[in-house]
Short mmCIF file of C-alpha atoms in Angstrom, two decimals:
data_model
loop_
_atom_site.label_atom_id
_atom_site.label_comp_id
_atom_site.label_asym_id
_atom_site.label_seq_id
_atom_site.Cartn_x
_atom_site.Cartn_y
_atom_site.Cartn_z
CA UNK L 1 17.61 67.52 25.78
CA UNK L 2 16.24 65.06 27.92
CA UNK L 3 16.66 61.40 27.21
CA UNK L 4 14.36 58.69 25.94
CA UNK L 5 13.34 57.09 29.04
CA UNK L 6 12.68 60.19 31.14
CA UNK L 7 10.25 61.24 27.92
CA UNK L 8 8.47 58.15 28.14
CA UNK L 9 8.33 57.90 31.72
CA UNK L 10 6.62 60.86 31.92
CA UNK L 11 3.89 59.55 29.33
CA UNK L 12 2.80 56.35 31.86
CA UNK L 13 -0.32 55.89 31.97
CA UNK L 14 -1.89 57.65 28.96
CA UNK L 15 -4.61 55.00 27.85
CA UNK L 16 -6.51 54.99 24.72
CA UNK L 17 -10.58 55.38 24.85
CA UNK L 18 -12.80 52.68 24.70
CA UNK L 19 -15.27 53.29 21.72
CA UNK L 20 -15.62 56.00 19.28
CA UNK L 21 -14.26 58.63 21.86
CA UNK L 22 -10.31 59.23 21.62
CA UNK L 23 -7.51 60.11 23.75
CA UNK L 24 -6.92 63.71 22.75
CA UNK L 25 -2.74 63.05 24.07
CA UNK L 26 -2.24 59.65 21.26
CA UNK L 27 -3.36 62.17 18.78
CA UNK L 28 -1.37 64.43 19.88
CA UNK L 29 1.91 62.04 18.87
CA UNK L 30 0.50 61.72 15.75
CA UNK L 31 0.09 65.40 15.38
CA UNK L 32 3.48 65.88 16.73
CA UNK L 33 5.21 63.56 14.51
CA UNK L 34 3.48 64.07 11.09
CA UNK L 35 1.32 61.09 10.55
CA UNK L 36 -1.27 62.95 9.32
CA UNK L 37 -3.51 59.79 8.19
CA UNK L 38 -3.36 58.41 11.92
CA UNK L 39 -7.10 59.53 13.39
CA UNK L 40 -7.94 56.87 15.81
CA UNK L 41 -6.28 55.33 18.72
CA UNK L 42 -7.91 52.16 18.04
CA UNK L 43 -5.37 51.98 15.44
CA UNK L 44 -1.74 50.43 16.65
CA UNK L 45 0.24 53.10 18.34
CA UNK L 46 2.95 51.42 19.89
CA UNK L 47 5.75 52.61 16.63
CA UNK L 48 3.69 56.05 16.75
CA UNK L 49 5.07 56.22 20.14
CA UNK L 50 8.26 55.08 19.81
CA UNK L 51 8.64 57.35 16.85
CA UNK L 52 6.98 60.49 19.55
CA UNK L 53 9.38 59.54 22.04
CA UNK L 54 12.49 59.91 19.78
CA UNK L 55 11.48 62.93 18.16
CA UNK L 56 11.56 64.30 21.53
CA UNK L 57 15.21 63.29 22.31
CA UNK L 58 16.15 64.45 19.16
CA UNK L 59 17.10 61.31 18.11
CA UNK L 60 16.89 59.44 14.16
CA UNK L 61 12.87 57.57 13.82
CA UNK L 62 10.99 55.34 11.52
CA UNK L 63 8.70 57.29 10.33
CA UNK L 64 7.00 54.10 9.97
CA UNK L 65 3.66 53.14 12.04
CA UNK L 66 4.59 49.22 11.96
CA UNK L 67 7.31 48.16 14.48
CA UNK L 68 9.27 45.85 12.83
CA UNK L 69 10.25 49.54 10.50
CA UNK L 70 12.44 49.69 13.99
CA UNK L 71 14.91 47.13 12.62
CA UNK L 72 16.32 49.50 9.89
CA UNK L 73 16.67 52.09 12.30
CA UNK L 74 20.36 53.14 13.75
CA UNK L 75 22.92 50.44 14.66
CA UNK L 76 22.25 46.59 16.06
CA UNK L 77 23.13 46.24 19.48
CA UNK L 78 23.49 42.95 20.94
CA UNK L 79 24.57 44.23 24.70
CA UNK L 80 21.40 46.20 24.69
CA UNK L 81 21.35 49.31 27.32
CA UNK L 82 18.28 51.23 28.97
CA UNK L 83 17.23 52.74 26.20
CA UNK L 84 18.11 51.17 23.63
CA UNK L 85 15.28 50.02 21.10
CA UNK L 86 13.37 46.73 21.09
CA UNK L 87 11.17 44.89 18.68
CA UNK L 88 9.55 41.73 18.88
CA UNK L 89 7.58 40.01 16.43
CA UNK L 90 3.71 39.07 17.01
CA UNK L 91 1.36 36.03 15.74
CA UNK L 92 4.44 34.67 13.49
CA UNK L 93 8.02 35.75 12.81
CA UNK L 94 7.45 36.01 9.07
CA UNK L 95 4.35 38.06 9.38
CA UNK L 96 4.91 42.04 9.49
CA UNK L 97 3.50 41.99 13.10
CA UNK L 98 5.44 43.06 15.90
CA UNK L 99 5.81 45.33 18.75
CA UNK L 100 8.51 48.13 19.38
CA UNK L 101 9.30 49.83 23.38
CA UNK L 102 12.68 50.91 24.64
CA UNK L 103 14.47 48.65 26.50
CA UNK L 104 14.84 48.88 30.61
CA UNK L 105 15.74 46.17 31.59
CA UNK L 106 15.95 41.26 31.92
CA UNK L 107 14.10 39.26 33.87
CA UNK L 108 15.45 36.60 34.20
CA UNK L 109 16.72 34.66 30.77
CA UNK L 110 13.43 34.64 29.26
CA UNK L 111 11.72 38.00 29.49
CA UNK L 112 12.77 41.53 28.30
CA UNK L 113 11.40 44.63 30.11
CA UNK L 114 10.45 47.23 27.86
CA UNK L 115 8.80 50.91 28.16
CA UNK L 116 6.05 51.50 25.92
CA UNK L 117 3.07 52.47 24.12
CA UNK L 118 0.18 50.45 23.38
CA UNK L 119 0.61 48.04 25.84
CA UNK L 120 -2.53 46.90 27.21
CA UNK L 121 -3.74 49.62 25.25
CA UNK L 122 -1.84 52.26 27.40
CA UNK L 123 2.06 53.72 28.14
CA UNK L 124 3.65 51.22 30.74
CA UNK L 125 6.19 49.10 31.30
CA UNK L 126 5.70 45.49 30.62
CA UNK L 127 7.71 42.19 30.11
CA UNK L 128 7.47 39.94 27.18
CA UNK L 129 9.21 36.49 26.09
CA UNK L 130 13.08 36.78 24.93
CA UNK L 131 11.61 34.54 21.85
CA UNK L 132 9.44 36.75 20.23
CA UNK L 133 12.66 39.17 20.43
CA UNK L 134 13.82 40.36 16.54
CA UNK L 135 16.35 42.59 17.94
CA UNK L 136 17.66 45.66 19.81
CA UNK L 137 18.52 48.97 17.92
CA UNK L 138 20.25 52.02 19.58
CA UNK L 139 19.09 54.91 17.97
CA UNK L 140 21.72 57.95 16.98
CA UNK L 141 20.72 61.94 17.10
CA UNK L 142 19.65 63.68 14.26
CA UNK L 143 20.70 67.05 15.36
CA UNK L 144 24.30 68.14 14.86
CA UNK L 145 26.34 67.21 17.75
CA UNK L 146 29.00 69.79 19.85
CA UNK L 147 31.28 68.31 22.63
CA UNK L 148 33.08 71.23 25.00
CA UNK L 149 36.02 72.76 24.09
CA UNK L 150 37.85 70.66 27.11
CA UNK L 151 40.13 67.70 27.51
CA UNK L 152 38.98 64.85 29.33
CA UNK L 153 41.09 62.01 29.79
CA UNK L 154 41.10 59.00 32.61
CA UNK L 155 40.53 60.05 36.24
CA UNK L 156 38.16 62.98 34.47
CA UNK L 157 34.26 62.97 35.86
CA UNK L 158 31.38 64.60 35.47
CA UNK L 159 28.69 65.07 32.37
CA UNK L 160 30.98 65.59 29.70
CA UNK L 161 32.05 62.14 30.51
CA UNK L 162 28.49 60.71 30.12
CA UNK L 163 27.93 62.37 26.86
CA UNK L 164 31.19 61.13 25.38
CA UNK L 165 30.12 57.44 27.10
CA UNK L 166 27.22 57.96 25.11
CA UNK L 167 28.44 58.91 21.94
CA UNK L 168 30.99 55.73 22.00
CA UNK L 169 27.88 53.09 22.34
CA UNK L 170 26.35 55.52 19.63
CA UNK L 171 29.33 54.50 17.69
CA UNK L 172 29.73 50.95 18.48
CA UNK L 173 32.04 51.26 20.98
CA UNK L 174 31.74 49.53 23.85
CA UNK L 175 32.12 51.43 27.63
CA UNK L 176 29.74 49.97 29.96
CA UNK L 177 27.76 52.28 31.78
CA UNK L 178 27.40 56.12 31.40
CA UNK L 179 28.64 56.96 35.03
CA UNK L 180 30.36 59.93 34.67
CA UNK L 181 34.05 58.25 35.59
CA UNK L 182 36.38 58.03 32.69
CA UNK L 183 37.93 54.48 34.05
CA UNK L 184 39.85 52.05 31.66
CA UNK L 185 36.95 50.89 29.96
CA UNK L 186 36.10 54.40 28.68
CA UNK L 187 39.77 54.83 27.91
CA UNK L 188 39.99 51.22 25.55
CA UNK L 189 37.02 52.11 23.68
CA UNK L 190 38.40 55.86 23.12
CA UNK L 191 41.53 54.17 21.92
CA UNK L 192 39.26 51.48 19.69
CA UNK L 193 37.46 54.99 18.13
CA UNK L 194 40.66 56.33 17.42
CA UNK L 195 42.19 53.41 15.95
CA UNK L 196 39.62 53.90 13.22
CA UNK L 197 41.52 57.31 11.81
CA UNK L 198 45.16 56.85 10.85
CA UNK L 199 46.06 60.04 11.01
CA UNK L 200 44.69 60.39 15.47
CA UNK L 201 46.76 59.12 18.03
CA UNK L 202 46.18 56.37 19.94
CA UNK L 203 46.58 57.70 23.68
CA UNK L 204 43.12 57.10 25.15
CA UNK L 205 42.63 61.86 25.61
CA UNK L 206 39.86 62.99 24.38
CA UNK L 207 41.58 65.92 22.41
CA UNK L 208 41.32 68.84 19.78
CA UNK L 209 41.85 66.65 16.82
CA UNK L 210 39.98 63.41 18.81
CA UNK L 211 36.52 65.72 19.39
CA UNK L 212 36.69 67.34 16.03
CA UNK L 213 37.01 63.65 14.21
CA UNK L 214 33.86 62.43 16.33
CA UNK L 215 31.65 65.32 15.53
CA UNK L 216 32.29 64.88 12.01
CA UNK L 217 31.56 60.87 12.58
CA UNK L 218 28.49 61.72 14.06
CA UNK L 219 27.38 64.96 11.78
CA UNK L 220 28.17 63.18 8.66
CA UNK L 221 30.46 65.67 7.25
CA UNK L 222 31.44 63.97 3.66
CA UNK L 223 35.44 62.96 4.62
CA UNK L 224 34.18 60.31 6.55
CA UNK L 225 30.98 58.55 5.08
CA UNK L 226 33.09 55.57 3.98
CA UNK L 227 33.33 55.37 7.98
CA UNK L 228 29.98 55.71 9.12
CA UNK L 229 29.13 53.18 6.32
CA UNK L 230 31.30 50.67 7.36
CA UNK L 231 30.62 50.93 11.60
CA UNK L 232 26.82 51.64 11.04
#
């Protein structure tokens, strides 16, 4: 399944209509996504996209047409990552205005990139101030997750690193970037994931008993709810 950015990417561009005429792709979303009461892109779309884009990854929504519904959605971040979720408030912090986009990227120390919808009334990629930020959000699949039967372990490379780099910062745990290399970093927050089960040991492989744990973590099998409660 592709990934967040390359969905949105793809959408750059797509405008809405000036007048009574609509863009046939924004109601697509809509259509895609179940907001059935959502008939005119002069409406805001920018959480309708956000909430497209997701669906397409496979990955938990709002469900919510107001982008501030965004900050009850998967796990604060405060190291935020390309694609990670971002929400800033509009007109006043204590209104329920905002905006949502996914995350690509600083300028500087006072502007956040971000990928989205509805801005300047079309898909694009667009900068804002750092304080009108409310916060970042990474967002966690909704689909049942299945790693390779195959131990990895440091000096290992390739995509079933990624996707295991991937499901740490899903989980909290902190590895830097998704490269592929199972380095020391990868191997600390491994150990940090495994510290959280008593009965794992702490060697840094990603094992049998290691991979079976996290796809219970992340499938929400009933042994470990107290868990995902307590990281997420």
């Amino acid at each position: 399944m592709e990934n967040i950015i390359a969905i949105a990417t793809k959408e750059i561009g797509i405008k809405a209509e000036k007048g009574e005429k609509d863009n046939p792709r924004i109601l697509q979303y809509a259509e895609d996504t179940n907001f059935k009461n959502y008939k005119s892109d002069e409406s805001h779309w920018c959480s309708l996209f956000i909430n497209w884009c997701a669906h397409k990854a496979g990955l938990e929504r709002s469900y919510s047409l107001g982008a501030r519904s965004w900050l009850r959605v998967g796990m604060q971040v405060t190291n935020p990552e390309p694609g990670d979720i971002v929400i800033f408030w509009r007109k006043d912090i204590k209104s329920w205005e905002g905006h949502v986009g996914i995350f690509t990227g600083f300028a500087g120390n006072n502007r956040i990139y971000c990928l989205g919808g509805n801005q300047g009334r079309q898909v694009s990629i667009s900068a804002r101030g750092r304080d009108k930020l409310l916060g970042f959000r990474r967002l966690r699949p909704n689909t049942e997750v299945r790693f390779p039967r195959k131990i990895i372990k440091k000096g290992s490379t390739g995509e079933l690193v990624v996707l295991l780099q991937d499901t740490l910062k899903i989980m909290g745990f902190n590895v830097g970037t998704s490269d592929g290399v199972f380095g020391t970093k990868t191997e600390d927050a491994l150990k940090e994931f495994q510290s959280t089960n008593e009965n794992l040991k702490i060697d840094g492989v990603f094992n049998k008993n290691t991979r079976e744990y996290a796809e219970a973590v992340l499938n929400g099998v009933a042994s470990v709810k107290k868990f995902l409660q307590d990281i997420f």
